[in-house]
């Protein structure tokens, strides 16, 4: 079941995502049993491996409450800290679930921990992904807050996105680059930029179409539509 989850994970954003989501839904009780057994045995590699591979399935199929309960229990377990790379993947999954629950405050700690762990590890591509995720802790503080805190949050988000973009371009990772462009567009849209992020959304859309990420193609279209409304196009 760990092999199944790992095989499914990269397909959950592509053109065959519905078939893969359906397959995981059919096997969900078996996947739950595998996670439960691994947690009971303190088998972090299996438990966290399954959770990291499955969290997008949990998100897309609405299993967020269960996902958060499971991920928080793993995060509290002593065996979840070693090796650090495994802990970082757990923090990515937990932060992502908090994000999709709209709990911006709760996602800061796991996303921040993931950045620290990947920076110490030296894996530049994983660090880029962690920085991209971390930026959203601050991008939406602009919407939620007011006064000088807005510009401070915007600077933190922009710095994280700029570093992530440079790392992805160094690695030649087009999909990662497109994600960061989309994230930058969001920062501009919610930060009141005159173009509302339209340029970044258009650039992200072109890349996501080329690499076949249908989920992010849809999100790019969605935000480009909002930006077009904002700019009167």
PDB file of C-alpha atoms in Angstrom:
ATOM      1  CA  UNK A   1       0.000   0.000   0.000  1.00  0.00           C
ATOM      2  CA  UNK A   2       2.958   2.314   0.468  1.00  0.00           C
ATOM      3  CA  UNK A   3       3.944   1.503  -3.116  1.00  0.00           C
ATOM      4  CA  UNK A   4       0.394   2.255  -4.277  1.00  0.00           C
ATOM      5  CA  UNK A   5       0.326   5.601  -2.466  1.00  0.00           C
ATOM      6  CA  UNK A   6       3.724   6.606  -3.856  1.00  0.00           C
ATOM      7  CA  UNK A   7       2.671   5.624  -7.365  1.00  0.00           C
ATOM      8  CA  UNK A   8      -0.513   7.656  -7.046  1.00  0.00           C
ATOM      9  CA  UNK A   9       0.983  10.825  -5.551  1.00  0.00           C
ATOM     10  CA  UNK A  10       2.487  12.335  -8.747  1.00  0.00           C
ATOM     11  CA  UNK A  11      -0.693  11.512 -10.679  1.00  0.00           C
ATOM     12  CA  UNK A  12      -3.051  13.446  -8.405  1.00  0.00           C
ATOM     13  CA  UNK A  13      -2.557  16.697 -10.325  1.00  0.00           C
ATOM     14  CA  UNK A  14      -2.423  15.268 -13.849  1.00  0.00           C
ATOM     15  CA  UNK A  15      -4.962  14.304 -16.516  1.00  0.00           C
ATOM     16  CA  UNK A  16      -5.663  10.900 -14.919  1.00  0.00           C
ATOM     17  CA  UNK A  17      -6.200  12.270 -11.426  1.00  0.00           C
ATOM     18  CA  UNK A  18      -9.838  11.226 -11.144  1.00  0.00           C
ATOM     19  CA  UNK A  19      -9.011   7.579 -11.851  1.00  0.00           C
ATOM     20  CA  UNK A  20      -6.226   7.637  -9.271  1.00  0.00           C
ATOM     21  CA  UNK A  21      -8.395   9.416  -6.693  1.00  0.00           C
ATOM     22  CA  UNK A  22     -11.112   6.813  -7.240  1.00  0.00           C
ATOM     23  CA  UNK A  23      -8.610   3.982  -6.803  1.00  0.00           C
ATOM     24  CA  UNK A  24      -7.326   5.435  -3.543  1.00  0.00           C
ATOM     25  CA  UNK A  25     -10.898   5.942  -2.333  1.00  0.00           C
ATOM     26  CA  UNK A  26     -11.645   2.268  -2.956  1.00  0.00           C
ATOM     27  CA  UNK A  27      -8.536   1.282  -1.012  1.00  0.00           C
ATOM     28  CA  UNK A  28      -8.938   3.907   1.697  1.00  0.00           C
ATOM     29  CA  UNK A  29      -9.763   1.471   4.504  1.00  0.00           C
ATOM     30  CA  UNK A  30      -6.752  -0.652   3.589  1.00  0.00           C
ATOM     31  CA  UNK A  31      -4.552   2.448   3.521  1.00  0.00           C
ATOM     32  CA  UNK A  32      -5.922   3.456   6.926  1.00  0.00           C
ATOM     33  CA  UNK A  33      -5.110  -0.003   8.286  1.00  0.00           C
ATOM     34  CA  UNK A  34      -1.574   0.234   6.925  1.00  0.00           C
ATOM     35  CA  UNK A  35      -1.088   3.632   8.581  1.00  0.00           C
ATOM     36  CA  UNK A  36      -2.531   2.410  11.879  1.00  0.00           C
ATOM     37  CA  UNK A  37      -0.230  -0.614  11.906  1.00  0.00           C
ATOM     38  CA  UNK A  38       2.818   1.514  11.094  1.00  0.00           C
ATOM     39  CA  UNK A  39       1.973   4.064  13.795  1.00  0.00           C
ATOM     40  CA  UNK A  40       1.438   1.309  16.364  1.00  0.00           C
ATOM     41  CA  UNK A  41       4.824  -0.172  15.464  1.00  0.00           C
ATOM     42  CA  UNK A  42       6.594   3.194  15.510  1.00  0.00           C
ATOM     43  CA  UNK A  43       7.496   2.632  11.857  1.00  0.00           C
ATOM     44  CA  UNK A  44       7.986   6.243  10.827  1.00  0.00           C
ATOM     45  CA  UNK A  45       9.222   5.489   7.336  1.00  0.00           C
ATOM     46  CA  UNK A  46       5.970   3.716   6.470  1.00  0.00           C
ATOM     47  CA  UNK A  47       3.566   5.898   8.463  1.00  0.00           C
ATOM     48  CA  UNK A  48       4.976   9.219   7.257  1.00  0.00           C
ATOM     49  CA  UNK A  49       5.646   7.841   3.791  1.00  0.00           C
ATOM     50  CA  UNK A  50       1.972   6.948   3.457  1.00  0.00           C
ATOM     51  CA  UNK A  51       0.765  10.234   4.966  1.00  0.00           C
ATOM     52  CA  UNK A  52       2.987  12.367   2.727  1.00  0.00           C
ATOM     53  CA  UNK A  53       1.919  10.472  -0.384  1.00  0.00           C
ATOM     54  CA  UNK A  54      -1.771  10.581   0.546  1.00  0.00           C
ATOM     55  CA  UNK A  55      -2.330  14.102   1.838  1.00  0.00           C
ATOM     56  CA  UNK A  56      -3.377  15.471  -1.554  1.00  0.00           C
ATOM     57  CA  UNK A  57      -5.897  12.660  -1.838  1.00  0.00           C
ATOM     58  CA  UNK A  58      -7.208  13.533   1.613  1.00  0.00           C
ATOM     59  CA  UNK A  59      -7.441  17.173   0.549  1.00  0.00           C
ATOM     60  CA  UNK A  60      -9.140  16.614  -2.786  1.00  0.00           C
ATOM     61  CA  UNK A  61     -11.646  14.116  -1.425  1.00  0.00           C
ATOM     62  CA  UNK A  62     -12.543  16.080   1.691  1.00  0.00           C
ATOM     63  CA  UNK A  63     -10.894  13.930   4.381  1.00  0.00           C
ATOM     64  CA  UNK A  64      -9.213  16.941   5.995  1.00  0.00           C
ATOM     65  CA  UNK A  65     -10.381  16.385   9.582  1.00  0.00           C
ATOM     66  CA  UNK A  66      -9.133  12.803   9.567  1.00  0.00           C
ATOM     67  CA  UNK A  67      -5.918  13.869   7.855  1.00  0.00           C
ATOM     68  CA  UNK A  68      -5.133  16.530  10.432  1.00  0.00           C
ATOM     69  CA  UNK A  69      -5.879  14.193  13.330  1.00  0.00           C
ATOM     70  CA  UNK A  70      -3.537  11.571  11.916  1.00  0.00           C
ATOM     71  CA  UNK A  71      -0.764  14.010  10.995  1.00  0.00           C
ATOM     72  CA  UNK A  72      -0.815  15.811  14.344  1.00  0.00           C
ATOM     73  CA  UNK A  73      -0.610  12.472  16.172  1.00  0.00           C
ATOM     74  CA  UNK A  74       2.423  11.517  14.077  1.00  0.00           C
ATOM     75  CA  UNK A  75       4.026  14.923  14.652  1.00  0.00           C
ATOM     76  CA  UNK A  76       3.772  14.399  18.414  1.00  0.00           C
ATOM     77  CA  UNK A  77       5.422  10.963  18.278  1.00  0.00           C
ATOM     78  CA  UNK A  78       9.159  10.781  19.167  1.00  0.00           C
ATOM     79  CA  UNK A  79       9.866   8.582  16.155  1.00  0.00           C
ATOM     80  CA  UNK A  80       8.718  11.317  13.744  1.00  0.00           C
ATOM     81  CA  UNK A  81      11.905  13.374  14.266  1.00  0.00           C
ATOM     82  CA  UNK A  82      14.411  11.004  12.724  1.00  0.00           C
ATOM     83  CA  UNK A  83      15.529  11.208  10.007  1.00  0.00           C
ATOM     84  CA  UNK A  84      14.992  14.972   9.582  1.00  0.00           C
ATOM     85  CA  UNK A  85      14.040  14.581   5.907  1.00  0.00           C
ATOM     86  CA  UNK A  86      11.111  12.375   6.926  1.00  0.00           C
ATOM     87  CA  UNK A  87      10.062  14.917   9.550  1.00  0.00           C
ATOM     88  CA  UNK A  88      10.190  17.645   6.891  1.00  0.00           C
ATOM     89  CA  UNK A  89       7.808  15.713   4.655  1.00  0.00           C
ATOM     90  CA  UNK A  90       5.425  15.241   7.571  1.00  0.00           C
ATOM     91  CA  UNK A  91       5.522  18.990   8.220  1.00  0.00           C
ATOM     92  CA  UNK A  92       4.766  19.658   4.552  1.00  0.00           C
ATOM     93  CA  UNK A  93       1.690  17.437   4.726  1.00  0.00           C
ATOM     94  CA  UNK A  94       0.492  18.914   8.036  1.00  0.00           C
ATOM     95  CA  UNK A  95       0.987  22.466   6.815  1.00  0.00           C
ATOM     96  CA  UNK A  96      -0.891  21.686   3.626  1.00  0.00           C
ATOM     97  CA  UNK A  97      -3.866  20.237   5.493  1.00  0.00           C
ATOM     98  CA  UNK A  98      -3.978  23.277   7.802  1.00  0.00           C
ATOM     99  CA  UNK A  99      -3.935  25.505   4.711  1.00  0.00           C
ATOM    100  CA  UNK A 100      -6.899  23.738   3.147  1.00  0.00           C
ATOM    101  CA  UNK A 101      -8.774  24.025   6.431  1.00  0.00           C
ATOM    102  CA  UNK A 102      -8.154  27.769   6.315  1.00  0.00           C
ATOM    103  CA  UNK A 103      -6.102  27.649   9.521  1.00  0.00           C
ATOM    104  CA  UNK A 104      -3.332  30.063   8.542  1.00  0.00           C
ATOM    105  CA  UNK A 105      -1.973  30.457  12.085  1.00  0.00           C
ATOM    106  CA  UNK A 106      -1.646  26.701  12.600  1.00  0.00           C
ATOM    107  CA  UNK A 107       0.241  26.146   9.345  1.00  0.00           C
ATOM    108  CA  UNK A 108       3.076  28.547  10.201  1.00  0.00           C
ATOM    109  CA  UNK A 109       4.851  26.196  12.619  1.00  0.00           C
ATOM    110  CA  UNK A 110       4.979  23.101  10.363  1.00  0.00           C
ATOM    111  CA  UNK A 111       5.812  25.076   7.232  1.00  0.00           C
ATOM    112  CA  UNK A 112       8.499  27.018   9.093  1.00  0.00           C
ATOM    113  CA  UNK A 113       9.977  23.804  10.492  1.00  0.00           C
ATOM    114  CA  UNK A 114      10.074  22.284   7.000  1.00  0.00           C
ATOM    115  CA  UNK A 115      12.097  25.273   5.730  1.00  0.00           C
ATOM    116  CA  UNK A 116      14.601  24.914   8.557  1.00  0.00           C
ATOM    117  CA  UNK A 117      14.962  21.167   8.061  1.00  0.00           C
ATOM    118  CA  UNK A 118      15.476  21.327   4.300  1.00  0.00           C
ATOM    119  CA  UNK A 119      17.882  24.247   4.609  1.00  0.00           C
ATOM    120  CA  UNK A 120      19.980  22.214   7.034  1.00  0.00           C
ATOM    121  CA  UNK A 121      19.706  19.165   4.752  1.00  0.00           C
ATOM    122  CA  UNK A 122      20.977  21.075   1.722  1.00  0.00           C
ATOM    123  CA  UNK A 123      18.368  19.714  -0.709  1.00  0.00           C
ATOM    124  CA  UNK A 124      17.742  22.810  -2.816  1.00  0.00           C
ATOM    125  CA  UNK A 125      14.673  21.546  -4.636  1.00  0.00           C
ATOM    126  CA  UNK A 126      12.955  20.527  -1.416  1.00  0.00           C
ATOM    127  CA  UNK A 127      13.968  23.849   0.144  1.00  0.00           C
ATOM    128  CA  UNK A 128      12.404  25.673  -2.802  1.00  0.00           C
ATOM    129  CA  UNK A 129       9.131  23.808  -2.278  1.00  0.00           C
ATOM    130  CA  UNK A 130       9.215  24.524   1.454  1.00  0.00           C
ATOM    131  CA  UNK A 131       9.826  28.240   0.859  1.00  0.00           C
ATOM    132  CA  UNK A 132       6.955  28.367  -1.635  1.00  0.00           C
ATOM    133  CA  UNK A 133       4.638  26.792   0.944  1.00  0.00           C
ATOM    134  CA  UNK A 134       5.929  29.054   3.721  1.00  0.00           C
ATOM    135  CA  UNK A 135       5.203  32.189   1.697  1.00  0.00           C
ATOM    136  CA  UNK A 136       1.459  31.581   1.992  1.00  0.00           C
ATOM    137  CA  UNK A 137       1.680  32.015   5.769  1.00  0.00           C
ATOM    138  CA  UNK A 138       2.359  35.681   5.034  1.00  0.00           C
ATOM    139  CA  UNK A 139       0.691  36.332   1.673  1.00  0.00           C
ATOM    140  CA  UNK A 140      -2.713  36.058   3.285  1.00  0.00           C
ATOM    141  CA  UNK A 141      -1.773  38.042   6.386  1.00  0.00           C
ATOM    142  CA  UNK A 142      -2.175  40.969   3.980  1.00  0.00           C
ATOM    143  CA  UNK A 143      -5.847  40.088   3.628  1.00  0.00           C
ATOM    144  CA  UNK A 144      -6.416  39.295   7.292  1.00  0.00           C
ATOM    145  CA  UNK A 145      -4.499  42.133   8.909  1.00  0.00           C
ATOM    146  CA  UNK A 146      -4.123  45.862   8.659  1.00  0.00           C
ATOM    147  CA  UNK A 147      -1.567  48.634   9.030  1.00  0.00           C
ATOM    148  CA  UNK A 148       2.197  48.195   9.009  1.00  0.00           C
ATOM    149  CA  UNK A 149       1.960  44.431   9.539  1.00  0.00           C
ATOM    150  CA  UNK A 150       0.682  44.069   6.007  1.00  0.00           C
ATOM    151  CA  UNK A 151       3.838  45.400   4.381  1.00  0.00           C
ATOM    152  CA  UNK A 152       6.007  43.359   6.772  1.00  0.00           C
ATOM    153  CA  UNK A 153       4.140  40.184   5.855  1.00  0.00           C
ATOM    154  CA  UNK A 154       4.402  41.051   2.184  1.00  0.00           C
ATOM    155  CA  UNK A 155       8.173  41.428   2.439  1.00  0.00           C
ATOM    156  CA  UNK A 156       8.548  38.043   4.142  1.00  0.00           C
ATOM    157  CA  UNK A 157       6.378  36.366   1.508  1.00  0.00           C
ATOM    158  CA  UNK A 158       8.205  38.079  -1.370  1.00  0.00           C
ATOM    159  CA  UNK A 159      11.622  37.089  -0.001  1.00  0.00           C
ATOM    160  CA  UNK A 160      10.574  33.445   0.353  1.00  0.00           C
ATOM    161  CA  UNK A 161       9.160  33.381  -3.184  1.00  0.00           C
ATOM    162  CA  UNK A 162      12.227  35.067  -4.682  1.00  0.00           C
ATOM    163  CA  UNK A 163      14.552  32.536  -3.063  1.00  0.00           C
ATOM    164  CA  UNK A 164      12.322  29.646  -4.152  1.00  0.00           C
ATOM    165  CA  UNK A 165      12.205  30.918  -7.742  1.00  0.00           C
ATOM    166  CA  UNK A 166      15.987  31.192  -7.938  1.00  0.00           C
ATOM    167  CA  UNK A 167      16.410  27.658  -6.569  1.00  0.00           C
ATOM    168  CA  UNK A 168      13.882  26.167  -8.979  1.00  0.00           C
ATOM    169  CA  UNK A 169      15.487  27.913 -11.944  1.00  0.00           C
ATOM    170  CA  UNK A 170      18.913  26.692 -10.831  1.00  0.00           C
ATOM    171  CA  UNK A 171      17.503  23.146 -10.731  1.00  0.00           C
ATOM    172  CA  UNK A 172      15.743  23.516 -14.093  1.00  0.00           C
ATOM    173  CA  UNK A 173      12.418  22.626 -12.457  1.00  0.00           C
ATOM    174  CA  UNK A 174       9.752  24.230 -14.655  1.00  0.00           C
ATOM    175  CA  UNK A 175       6.795  22.994 -12.645  1.00  0.00           C
ATOM    176  CA  UNK A 176       8.260  24.385  -9.457  1.00  0.00           C
ATOM    177  CA  UNK A 177       8.986  27.670 -11.215  1.00  0.00           C
ATOM    178  CA  UNK A 178       5.361  27.859 -12.371  1.00  0.00           C
ATOM    179  CA  UNK A 179       4.114  27.242  -8.837  1.00  0.00           C
ATOM    180  CA  UNK A 180       6.226  30.125  -7.546  1.00  0.00           C
ATOM    181  CA  UNK A 181       5.010  32.415 -10.327  1.00  0.00           C
ATOM    182  CA  UNK A 182       1.448  31.536  -9.318  1.00  0.00           C
ATOM    183  CA  UNK A 183       2.293  32.230  -5.666  1.00  0.00           C
ATOM    184  CA  UNK A 184       3.818  35.572  -6.625  1.00  0.00           C
ATOM    185  CA  UNK A 185       0.679  36.400  -8.579  1.00  0.00           C
ATOM    186  CA  UNK A 186      -1.381  35.700  -5.475  1.00  0.00           C
ATOM    187  CA  UNK A 187       0.852  38.017  -3.446  1.00  0.00           C
ATOM    188  CA  UNK A 188       0.364  40.772  -6.019  1.00  0.00           C
ATOM    189  CA  UNK A 189      -3.364  40.149  -6.321  1.00  0.00           C
ATOM    190  CA  UNK A 190      -4.049  40.306  -2.580  1.00  0.00           C
ATOM    191  CA  UNK A 191      -1.433  43.021  -2.031  1.00  0.00           C
ATOM    192  CA  UNK A 192      -3.126  45.481  -4.372  1.00  0.00           C
ATOM    193  CA  UNK A 193      -0.610  45.415  -7.232  1.00  0.00           C
ATOM    194  CA  UNK A 194      -1.848  47.444 -10.215  1.00  0.00           C
ATOM    195  CA  UNK A 195      -1.740  44.396 -12.538  1.00  0.00           C
ATOM    196  CA  UNK A 196      -3.263  42.180  -9.794  1.00  0.00           C
ATOM    197  CA  UNK A 197      -0.817  39.386 -10.599  1.00  0.00           C
ATOM    198  CA  UNK A 198      -2.115  38.909 -14.154  1.00  0.00           C
ATOM    199  CA  UNK A 199       1.371  38.697 -15.684  1.00  0.00           C
ATOM    200  CA  UNK A 200       2.488  35.992 -13.251  1.00  0.00           C
ATOM    201  CA  UNK A 201      -0.741  34.012 -13.667  1.00  0.00           C
ATOM    202  CA  UNK A 202      -0.358  34.064 -17.458  1.00  0.00           C
ATOM    203  CA  UNK A 203       3.244  32.852 -17.207  1.00  0.00           C
ATOM    204  CA  UNK A 204       2.272  30.115 -14.729  1.00  0.00           C
ATOM    205  CA  UNK A 205      -0.628  29.016 -16.926  1.00  0.00           C
ATOM    206  CA  UNK A 206       1.620  28.546 -19.967  1.00  0.00           C
ATOM    207  CA  UNK A 207       4.058  26.339 -18.056  1.00  0.00           C
ATOM    208  CA  UNK A 208       1.412  24.277 -16.272  1.00  0.00           C
ATOM    209  CA  UNK A 209      -0.278  23.560 -19.587  1.00  0.00           C
ATOM    210  CA  UNK A 210       3.034  22.483 -21.080  1.00  0.00           C
ATOM    211  CA  UNK A 211       3.980  20.139 -18.224  1.00  0.00           C
ATOM    212  CA  UNK A 212       0.460  18.719 -17.833  1.00  0.00           C
ATOM    213  CA  UNK A 213      -0.412  19.827 -14.308  1.00  0.00           C
ATOM    214  CA  UNK A 214      -4.162  20.084 -14.725  1.00  0.00           C
ATOM    215  CA  UNK A 215      -4.836  21.137 -11.144  1.00  0.00           C
ATOM    216  CA  UNK A 216      -2.519  24.136 -11.336  1.00  0.00           C
ATOM    217  CA  UNK A 217      -3.676  24.907 -14.872  1.00  0.00           C
ATOM    218  CA  UNK A 218      -7.165  25.301 -13.396  1.00  0.00           C
ATOM    219  CA  UNK A 219      -5.903  27.422 -10.473  1.00  0.00           C
ATOM    220  CA  UNK A 220      -3.952  29.633 -12.881  1.00  0.00           C
ATOM    221  CA  UNK A 221      -7.065  30.174 -14.991  1.00  0.00           C
ATOM    222  CA  UNK A 222      -9.105  30.859 -11.875  1.00  0.00           C
ATOM    223  CA  UNK A 223      -6.732  33.530 -10.584  1.00  0.00           C
ATOM    224  CA  UNK A 224      -6.164  34.993 -14.045  1.00  0.00           C
ATOM    225  CA  UNK A 225      -9.929  35.425 -14.321  1.00  0.00           C
ATOM    226  CA  UNK A 226     -10.039  37.236 -10.981  1.00  0.00           C
ATOM    227  CA  UNK A 227      -7.108  39.424 -11.981  1.00  0.00           C
ATOM    228  CA  UNK A 228      -8.815  40.270 -15.275  1.00  0.00           C
ATOM    229  CA  UNK A 229     -11.932  41.331 -13.413  1.00  0.00           C
ATOM    230  CA  UNK A 230      -9.819  43.452 -11.061  1.00  0.00           C
ATOM    231  CA  UNK A 231      -8.059  45.200 -13.942  1.00  0.00           C
ATOM    232  CA  UNK A 232     -11.234  45.640 -15.987  1.00  0.00           C
ATOM    233  CA  UNK A 233     -10.135  43.336 -18.812  1.00  0.00           C
TER     234      UNK A 233
END
